[in-house]
Every structure is written in C-alpha cells, then in structure tokens.
Short mmCIF file of C-alpha atoms in Angstrom, two decimals:
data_model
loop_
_atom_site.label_atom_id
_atom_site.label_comp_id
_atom_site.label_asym_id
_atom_site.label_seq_id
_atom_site.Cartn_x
_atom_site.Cartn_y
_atom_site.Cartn_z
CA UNK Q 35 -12.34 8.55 101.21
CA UNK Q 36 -9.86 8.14 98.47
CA UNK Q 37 -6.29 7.92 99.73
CA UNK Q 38 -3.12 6.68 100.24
CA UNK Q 39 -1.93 5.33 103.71
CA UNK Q 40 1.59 5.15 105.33
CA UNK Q 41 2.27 3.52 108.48
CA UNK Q 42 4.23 4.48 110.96
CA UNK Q 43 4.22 8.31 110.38
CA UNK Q 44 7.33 9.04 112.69
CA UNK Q 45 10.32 5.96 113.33
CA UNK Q 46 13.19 6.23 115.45
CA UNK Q 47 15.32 3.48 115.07
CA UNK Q 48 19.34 2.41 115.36
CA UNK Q 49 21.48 1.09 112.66
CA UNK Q 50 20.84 -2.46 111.06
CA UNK Q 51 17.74 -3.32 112.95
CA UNK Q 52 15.27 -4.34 110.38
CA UNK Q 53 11.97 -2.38 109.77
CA UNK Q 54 9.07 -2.20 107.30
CA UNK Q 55 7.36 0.82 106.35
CA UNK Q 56 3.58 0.02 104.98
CA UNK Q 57 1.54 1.55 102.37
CA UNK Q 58 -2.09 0.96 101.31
CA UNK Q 59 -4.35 2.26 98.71
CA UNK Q 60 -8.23 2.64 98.53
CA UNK Q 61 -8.24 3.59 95.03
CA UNK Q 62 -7.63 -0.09 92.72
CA UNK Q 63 -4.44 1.66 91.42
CA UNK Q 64 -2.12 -0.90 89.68
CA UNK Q 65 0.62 1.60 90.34
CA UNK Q 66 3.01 2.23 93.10
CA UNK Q 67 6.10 3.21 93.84
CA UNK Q 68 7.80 5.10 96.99
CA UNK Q 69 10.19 8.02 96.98
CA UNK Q 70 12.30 9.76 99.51
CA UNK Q 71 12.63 13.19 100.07
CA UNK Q 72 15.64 14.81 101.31
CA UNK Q 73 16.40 18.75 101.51
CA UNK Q 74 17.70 20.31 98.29
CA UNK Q 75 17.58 16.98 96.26
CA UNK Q 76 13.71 17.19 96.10
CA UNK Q 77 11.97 13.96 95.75
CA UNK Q 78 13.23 10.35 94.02
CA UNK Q 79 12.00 6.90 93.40
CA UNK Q 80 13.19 4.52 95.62
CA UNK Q 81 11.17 1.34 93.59
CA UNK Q 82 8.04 1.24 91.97
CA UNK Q 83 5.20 -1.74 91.08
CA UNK Q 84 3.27 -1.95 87.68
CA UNK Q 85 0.87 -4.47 89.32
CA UNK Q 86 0.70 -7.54 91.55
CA UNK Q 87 4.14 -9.17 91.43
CA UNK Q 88 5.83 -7.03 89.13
CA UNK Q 89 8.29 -4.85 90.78
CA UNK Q 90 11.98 -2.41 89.78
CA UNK Q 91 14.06 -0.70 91.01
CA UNK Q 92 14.03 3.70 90.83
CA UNK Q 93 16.67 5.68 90.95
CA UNK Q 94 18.19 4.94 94.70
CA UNK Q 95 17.09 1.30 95.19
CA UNK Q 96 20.60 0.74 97.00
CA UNK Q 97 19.39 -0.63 101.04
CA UNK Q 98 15.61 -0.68 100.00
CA UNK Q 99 13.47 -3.92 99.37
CA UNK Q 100 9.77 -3.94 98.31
CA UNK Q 101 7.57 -6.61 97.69
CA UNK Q 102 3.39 -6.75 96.18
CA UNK Q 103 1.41 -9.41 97.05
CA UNK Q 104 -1.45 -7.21 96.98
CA UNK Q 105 -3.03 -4.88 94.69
CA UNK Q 106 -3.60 -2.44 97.80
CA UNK Q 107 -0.06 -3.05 99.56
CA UNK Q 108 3.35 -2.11 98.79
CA UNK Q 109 5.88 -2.60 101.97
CA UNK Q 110 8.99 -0.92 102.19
CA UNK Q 111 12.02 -2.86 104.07
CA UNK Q 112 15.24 -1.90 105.12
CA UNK Q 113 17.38 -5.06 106.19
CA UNK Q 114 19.72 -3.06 107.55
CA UNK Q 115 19.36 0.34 108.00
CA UNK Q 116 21.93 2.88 107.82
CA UNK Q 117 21.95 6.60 108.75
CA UNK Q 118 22.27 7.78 105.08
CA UNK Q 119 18.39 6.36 105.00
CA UNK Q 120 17.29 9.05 107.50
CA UNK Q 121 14.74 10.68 105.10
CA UNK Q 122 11.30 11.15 104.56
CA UNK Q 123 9.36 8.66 102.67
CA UNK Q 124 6.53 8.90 100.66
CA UNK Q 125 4.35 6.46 99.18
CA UNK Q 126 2.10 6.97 95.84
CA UNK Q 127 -0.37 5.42 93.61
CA UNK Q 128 -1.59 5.48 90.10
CA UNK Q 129 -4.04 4.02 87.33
CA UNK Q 130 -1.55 2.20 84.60
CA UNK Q 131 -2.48 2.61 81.80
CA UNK Q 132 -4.95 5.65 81.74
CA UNK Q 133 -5.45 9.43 80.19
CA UNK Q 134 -4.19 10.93 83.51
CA UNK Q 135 -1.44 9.81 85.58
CA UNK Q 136 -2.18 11.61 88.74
CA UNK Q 137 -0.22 10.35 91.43
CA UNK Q 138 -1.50 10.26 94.47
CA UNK Q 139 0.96 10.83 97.71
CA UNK Q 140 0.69 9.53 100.78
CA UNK Q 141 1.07 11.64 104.07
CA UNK Q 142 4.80 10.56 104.51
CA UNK Q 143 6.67 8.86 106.94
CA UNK Q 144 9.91 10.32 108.35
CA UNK Q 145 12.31 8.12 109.26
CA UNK Q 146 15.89 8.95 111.91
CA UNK Q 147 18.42 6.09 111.65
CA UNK Q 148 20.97 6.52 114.52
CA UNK E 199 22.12 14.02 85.98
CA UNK E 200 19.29 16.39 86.63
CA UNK E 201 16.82 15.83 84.29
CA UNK E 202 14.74 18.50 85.25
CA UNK E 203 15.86 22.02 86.53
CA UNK E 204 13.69 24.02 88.90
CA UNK E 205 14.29 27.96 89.70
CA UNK E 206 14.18 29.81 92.13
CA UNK E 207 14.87 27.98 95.39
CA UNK E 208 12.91 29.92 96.99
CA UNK E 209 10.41 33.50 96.13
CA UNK E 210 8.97 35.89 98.33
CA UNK E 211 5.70 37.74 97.15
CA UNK E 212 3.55 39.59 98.45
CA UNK E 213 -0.12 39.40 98.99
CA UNK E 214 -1.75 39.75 95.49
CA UNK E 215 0.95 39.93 93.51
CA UNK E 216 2.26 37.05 90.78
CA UNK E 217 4.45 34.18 91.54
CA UNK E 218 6.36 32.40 88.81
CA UNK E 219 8.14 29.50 89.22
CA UNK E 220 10.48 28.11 85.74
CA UNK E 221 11.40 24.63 84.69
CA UNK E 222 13.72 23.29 82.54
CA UNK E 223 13.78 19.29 81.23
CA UNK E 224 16.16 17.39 79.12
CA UNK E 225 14.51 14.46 78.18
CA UNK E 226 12.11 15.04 74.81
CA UNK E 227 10.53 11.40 75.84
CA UNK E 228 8.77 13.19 78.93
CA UNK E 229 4.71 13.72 77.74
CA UNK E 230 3.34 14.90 81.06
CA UNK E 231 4.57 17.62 82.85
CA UNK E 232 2.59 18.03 86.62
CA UNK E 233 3.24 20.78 89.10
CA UNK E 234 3.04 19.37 92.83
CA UNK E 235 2.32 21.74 95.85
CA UNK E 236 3.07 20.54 99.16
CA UNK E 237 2.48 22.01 102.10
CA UNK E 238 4.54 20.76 105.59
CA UNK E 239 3.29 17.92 107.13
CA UNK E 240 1.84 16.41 104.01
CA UNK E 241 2.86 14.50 100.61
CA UNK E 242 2.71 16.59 97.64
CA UNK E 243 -0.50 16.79 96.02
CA UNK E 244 -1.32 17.51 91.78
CA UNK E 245 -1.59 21.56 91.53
CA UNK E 246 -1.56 20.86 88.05
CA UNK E 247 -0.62 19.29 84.83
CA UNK E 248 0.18 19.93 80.99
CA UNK E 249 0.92 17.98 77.89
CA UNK E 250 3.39 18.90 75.08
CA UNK E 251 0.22 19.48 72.93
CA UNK E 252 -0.74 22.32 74.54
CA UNK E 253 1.45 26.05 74.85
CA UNK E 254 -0.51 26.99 78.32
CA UNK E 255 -3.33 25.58 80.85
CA UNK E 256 -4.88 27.82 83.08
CA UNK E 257 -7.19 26.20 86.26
CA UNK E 258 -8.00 29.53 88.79
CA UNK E 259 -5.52 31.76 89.22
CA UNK E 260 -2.72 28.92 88.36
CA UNK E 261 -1.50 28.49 84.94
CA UNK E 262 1.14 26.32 83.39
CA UNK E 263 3.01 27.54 80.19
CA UNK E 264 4.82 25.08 78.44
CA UNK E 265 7.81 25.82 75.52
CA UNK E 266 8.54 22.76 73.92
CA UNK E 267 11.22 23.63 71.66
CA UNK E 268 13.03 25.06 74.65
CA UNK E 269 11.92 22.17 76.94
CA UNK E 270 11.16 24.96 79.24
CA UNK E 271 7.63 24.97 81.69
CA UNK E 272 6.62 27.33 84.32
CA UNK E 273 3.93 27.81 86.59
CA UNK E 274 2.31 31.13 87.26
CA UNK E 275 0.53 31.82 90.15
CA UNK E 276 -2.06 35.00 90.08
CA UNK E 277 -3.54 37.48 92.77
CA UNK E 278 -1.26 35.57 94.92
CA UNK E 279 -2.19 34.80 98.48
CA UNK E 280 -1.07 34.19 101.68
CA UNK E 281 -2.78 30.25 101.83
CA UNK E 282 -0.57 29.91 98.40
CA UNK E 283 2.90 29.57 101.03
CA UNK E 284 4.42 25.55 100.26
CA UNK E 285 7.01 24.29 98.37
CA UNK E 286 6.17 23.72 94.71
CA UNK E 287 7.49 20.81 92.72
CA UNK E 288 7.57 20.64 88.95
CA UNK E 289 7.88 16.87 87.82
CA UNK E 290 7.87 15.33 84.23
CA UNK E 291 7.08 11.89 83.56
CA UNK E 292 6.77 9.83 80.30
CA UNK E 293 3.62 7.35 80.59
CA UNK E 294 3.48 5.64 76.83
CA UNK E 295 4.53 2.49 75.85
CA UNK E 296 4.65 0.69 78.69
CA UNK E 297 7.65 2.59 80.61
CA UNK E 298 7.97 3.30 84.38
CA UNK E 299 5.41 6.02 85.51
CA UNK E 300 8.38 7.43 87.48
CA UNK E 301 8.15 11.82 88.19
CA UNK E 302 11.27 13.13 87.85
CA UNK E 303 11.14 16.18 89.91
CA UNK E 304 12.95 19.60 90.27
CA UNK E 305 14.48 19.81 93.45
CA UNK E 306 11.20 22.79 94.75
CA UNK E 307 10.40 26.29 95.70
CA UNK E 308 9.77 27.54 98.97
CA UNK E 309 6.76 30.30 98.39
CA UNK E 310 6.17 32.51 100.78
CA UNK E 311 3.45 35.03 100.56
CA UNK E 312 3.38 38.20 102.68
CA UNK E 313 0.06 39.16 103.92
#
C-alpha cells in the first residue's frame, strides 16, 4: 500500500530534550517536506527536500532541523524543544518534476512540549 | 502575509443541500490550485485540483470553479451528505521552473452536515 509513514503518532515531552520525528515513503517520491498544523493558522511548511541531500527551509524553519540521506526518509529534529512547538506535524511526499503534484500526507504526529 | 484567503470558517448544511466553500490568492505565479479534505485523526488528503487553464472541474458531486482574473477559487459540494463533515483546505502551489513545491493553504472550513 502506497503511503506515507510518521513515527511516533502521539509525544509527550519537556522543554529542550532532544527528539526526532520520522517519516517514510513507499512511493519513490523525490519530494518531501513537513508542515505543522496549528488551530486557525491552517497548515505551513516547516522544510522541504527536492531529493537526496538537497534540503530548505519553509516558512517556520525557526527550532526545526531536517536531514535526507535517503530517498524514503526525511527526519524531523528539534534540538531543543520549546512549548511554542506543541503542534501537530505532518509529513508529505511528491513526484518532482511531474503533470500532477499530489501531495501525499502522512497520518500526523501531535506533539505537547511542557 | 496570507497568500491565500479561505471563507467561511466554518458552514452548517444540511443533508442534501450545497456547500460552497470560496478562496481568494494573491500570488499570479501559483498554477495549481488543490482542495484538501481532512477528516480528524488523519492528514489531509487531495479532494481535488484545478489549473488556471480551466474556468471549472467537476469529479462527483464536487466541483472546483476557478476565476482567474479575480484570483478567486471555490469548491462546491452537491447533494451534500452527512459523510461530507471535515475541515476543507484550499491550497495553491506553483510547480514550474524548478521552485519549491510548497501548498500555501487557507487557514480551513469546518463542514458539518446535518442528517
């Protein structure tokens, strides 16, 4: 089955204690990039990946790192998390280039930084 | 800056009748214009998408009609139904010449259909 994976779904954690949020694809997309979601503000890019080794920064990239050493992978880390990152996260994937640029999401992870 | 503008927050309808949800965009770079539906618990998934080529796109009872000279999209929903209840995201995105895939999206609609 086609889809986009996020790992762990649910994270409690405190303030500045490092954590990595995981995302694979089954679908050979060269493009990802994560979001977060927060209420009224709708969804926006955190950082996104054209391919293996090329990564930028979205719109809020301030606290986030990523990193792609595989087509199928694109962590997300947070050095030093703060409660303003208490959101929920979503990972997505795309063919670049191609006629359609679906994106596909992943289930989401929600994360509570106390 | 909001590039793209989404109305209503939220829309009550009842069972069978039509839902429309607007759009507005400021950026005449976007060339793809998707409509997301997400329902809780899950990631958004494609509803539905349009180019600036087109005036309207119509998959089922969902349609997408598109206004480029007032950079304005909606999405229509028909016969709507209860099953139809999620928060709807219009994005826009431009995908040529080798720029960032990013969506911009509208900050949703909460649809809730009344049996």
């Amino acid at each position: 089955e086609a889809q986009v994976t996020q790992n762990p779904r649910y994270l409690i954690t405190v303030t500045g204690k490092k954590l990595t949020v995981t995302c694979s694809q089954n679908m050979n997309h060269e493009y990802m990039s994560w979001y977060r979601q927060d209420p009224g503000l709708g969804l926006r890019q955190i950082y996104y990946s054209m391919n293996v080794e090329v990564t930028d920064k979205g719109d809020v990239p301030e606290g986030y790192k990523v990193s792609r050493k595989e087509k199928r992978n694109f962590p997300l880390i947070l050095e030093s998390p703060s409660p303003n990152q208490t959101s929920l996260y979503f990972c997505a994937s795309s063919f670049f280039p191609g006629s359609s640029y679906e994106q596909y999401f992943g289930p989401g992870t929600r994360l509570t930084v106390t | 800056q909001q590039q793209v503008k989404q109305s209503p927050q939220s829309l009550i309808v009842q069972k069978g009748g039509i839902s429309i949800i607007n759009c507005a965009y400021e950026n005449t770079a976007f060339d793809y214009f998707p409509w997301y539906q997400q329902f809780p618990g899950k990631g958004p998934a494609l509803l539905i998408a349009i180019r600036p080529d087109v005036s309207e796109k119509k998959e089922g009872r969902f349609t997408i009609s598109f206004n480029k000279s007032a950079k304005q999209f909606s999405l229509h929903i028909m016969d709507s139904q209860p099953g139809d209840s999620a928060t709807y995201f219009c994005a826009a995105s431009k995908g040529s010449g080798g720029s960032n895939y990013k969506l911009t999206f509208g900050k949703g609609t909460l649809l809730t259909v009344n049996p």
